[in-house]
């Protein structure tokens, strides 16, 4: 049970300053999680509360980043049935604890969130962007970090996910067989937020994300624009008159 994992010494040992102790703790956590075919939401939330405060206790910047990177490696070791519930519990925990994160500790959690956005895309890439799984991921994202109407979701979390979304998506660009199809699905939560977000600043942030030049390039829109410009210039060119 995750309750046992939360109370286990290896959770606290993840924040150890000793590399060997940290590595052993991470290996124990991976072994425990990879053996599970199903974990209840309650147990996952208890586990993530332990992991959240494990990072909270880590004060050394280089170890904070290492711990975040290590935690973000966990989804790749999970059984397929556990990945999305695990990611969902992560976002629920971050949203719940957001108000308690002090300014001096915020950077490490922002880095952790970035790593988890990246981990999500790597996992979806490993499934060859299975449409059903992408839709399930969308539902999970719309439920917590990018929920358009739930005021319990911190706007700071919404803004940060929007800020890093395309940066991390760009890192898996070479895994897309059909860019338009993948983008059409993966950007649906942002489009919904841009249309249905209760607060205007949140809607504007979502629209800025959707207006990013990288999306235009991936969809081939700039290339088409260049082609049109080339055709216009060719039509206007009349050659050298005698």
Short mmCIF file of N, CA, C and O in Angstrom, two decimals, residues 5 15 19 48 53 57 59 68 72 79 87 89 117 121-122 127-128 146 160 190 192-193 195 205-206 223 237:
data_model
loop_
_atom_site.label_atom_id
_atom_site.label_comp_id
_atom_site.label_asym_id
_atom_site.label_seq_id
_atom_site.Cartn_x
_atom_site.Cartn_y
_atom_site.Cartn_z
N UNK A 5 4.41 3.03 1.85
CA UNK A 5 5.50 3.68 1.13
C UNK A 5 5.73 5.09 1.66
O UNK A 5 6.87 5.55 1.80
N UNK A 15 15.71 12.91 0.19
CA UNK A 15 16.23 14.27 0.41
C UNK A 15 17.60 14.26 1.08
O UNK A 15 18.12 15.31 1.46
N UNK A 19 24.69 10.83 -1.74
CA UNK A 19 24.24 10.32 -3.03
C UNK A 19 23.85 8.85 -2.96
O UNK A 19 22.84 8.44 -3.54
N UNK A 48 2.05 11.12 -2.64
CA UNK A 48 2.52 12.40 -3.19
C UNK A 48 2.68 13.47 -2.10
O UNK A 48 3.51 14.36 -2.24
N UNK A 53 6.67 16.92 0.46
CA UNK A 53 7.43 17.44 1.60
C UNK A 53 8.86 16.92 1.63
O UNK A 53 9.73 17.52 2.27
N UNK A 57 11.88 19.64 2.08
CA UNK A 57 12.98 19.57 3.03
C UNK A 57 14.36 19.72 2.38
O UNK A 57 15.35 19.95 3.06
N UNK A 59 17.06 21.65 0.72
CA UNK A 59 17.40 23.07 0.63
C UNK A 59 18.53 23.39 -0.34
O UNK A 59 18.69 24.53 -0.75
N UNK A 68 14.03 16.61 -8.25
CA UNK A 68 12.91 16.83 -9.16
C UNK A 68 13.05 15.98 -10.42
O UNK A 68 12.08 15.38 -10.90
N UNK A 72 10.63 12.94 -11.59
CA UNK A 72 9.99 12.99 -12.91
C UNK A 72 10.32 11.75 -13.74
O UNK A 72 9.69 11.53 -14.79
N UNK A 79 3.46 0.86 -14.41
CA UNK A 79 2.59 0.08 -15.29
C UNK A 79 1.62 1.06 -15.99
O UNK A 79 1.23 2.08 -15.40
N UNK A 87 -0.05 10.75 -12.28
CA UNK A 87 0.08 12.14 -12.72
C UNK A 87 -1.05 13.00 -12.14
O UNK A 87 -0.83 14.14 -11.74
N UNK A 89 -2.66 12.53 -9.33
CA UNK A 89 -2.39 12.76 -7.91
C UNK A 89 -1.31 13.82 -7.73
O UNK A 89 -1.36 14.61 -6.77
N UNK A 117 5.55 18.01 -16.76
CA UNK A 117 4.97 18.24 -18.08
C UNK A 117 5.79 17.50 -19.13
O UNK A 117 5.26 16.82 -20.01
N UNK A 121 4.71 14.20 -21.64
CA UNK A 121 4.86 14.14 -23.09
C UNK A 121 5.76 12.97 -23.52
O UNK A 121 5.51 12.33 -24.54
N UNK A 122 6.78 12.69 -22.73
CA UNK A 122 7.64 11.54 -23.05
C UNK A 122 6.84 10.24 -22.95
O UNK A 122 7.02 9.33 -23.77
N UNK A 127 3.82 5.90 -26.15
CA UNK A 127 2.60 5.19 -26.57
C UNK A 127 2.27 5.47 -28.03
O UNK A 127 1.22 5.08 -28.51
N UNK A 128 3.20 6.18 -28.70
CA UNK A 128 3.00 6.61 -30.10
C UNK A 128 1.80 7.54 -30.21
O UNK A 128 1.06 7.52 -31.19
N UNK A 146 -5.37 22.99 -15.65
CA UNK A 146 -5.93 23.91 -16.64
C UNK A 146 -7.46 23.94 -16.60
O UNK A 146 -8.10 24.24 -17.60
N UNK A 160 1.88 28.76 -15.07
CA UNK A 160 3.16 28.08 -15.24
C UNK A 160 3.04 26.92 -16.23
O UNK A 160 3.93 26.73 -17.07
N UNK A 190 -5.97 23.77 -23.72
CA UNK A 190 -5.61 25.19 -23.80
C UNK A 190 -6.68 25.97 -24.55
O UNK A 190 -7.06 27.08 -24.16
N UNK A 192 -9.81 25.18 -24.74
CA UNK A 192 -10.99 25.27 -23.85
C UNK A 192 -10.78 26.36 -22.82
O UNK A 192 -11.70 27.14 -22.52
N UNK A 193 -9.56 26.44 -22.27
CA UNK A 193 -9.27 27.47 -21.27
C UNK A 193 -9.37 28.86 -21.89
O UNK A 193 -9.86 29.79 -21.25
N UNK A 195 -11.33 29.80 -24.21
CA UNK A 195 -12.73 30.13 -24.48
C UNK A 195 -13.57 30.22 -23.21
O UNK A 195 -14.44 31.08 -23.09
N UNK A 205 -3.72 34.48 -21.33
CA UNK A 205 -2.51 33.66 -21.25
C UNK A 205 -2.66 32.42 -22.13
O UNK A 205 -1.71 32.00 -22.81
N UNK A 206 -3.85 31.83 -22.13
CA UNK A 206 -4.10 30.65 -22.98
C UNK A 206 -4.04 31.04 -24.45
O UNK A 206 -3.49 30.30 -25.28
N UNK A 223 4.84 28.17 -43.48
CA UNK A 223 5.30 27.73 -44.79
C UNK A 223 4.28 28.10 -45.85
O UNK A 223 4.63 28.59 -46.93
N UNK A 237 5.76 40.51 -60.48
CA UNK A 237 6.98 40.68 -61.23
C UNK A 237 6.68 40.61 -62.73
O UNK A 237 6.18 39.64 -63.25
#
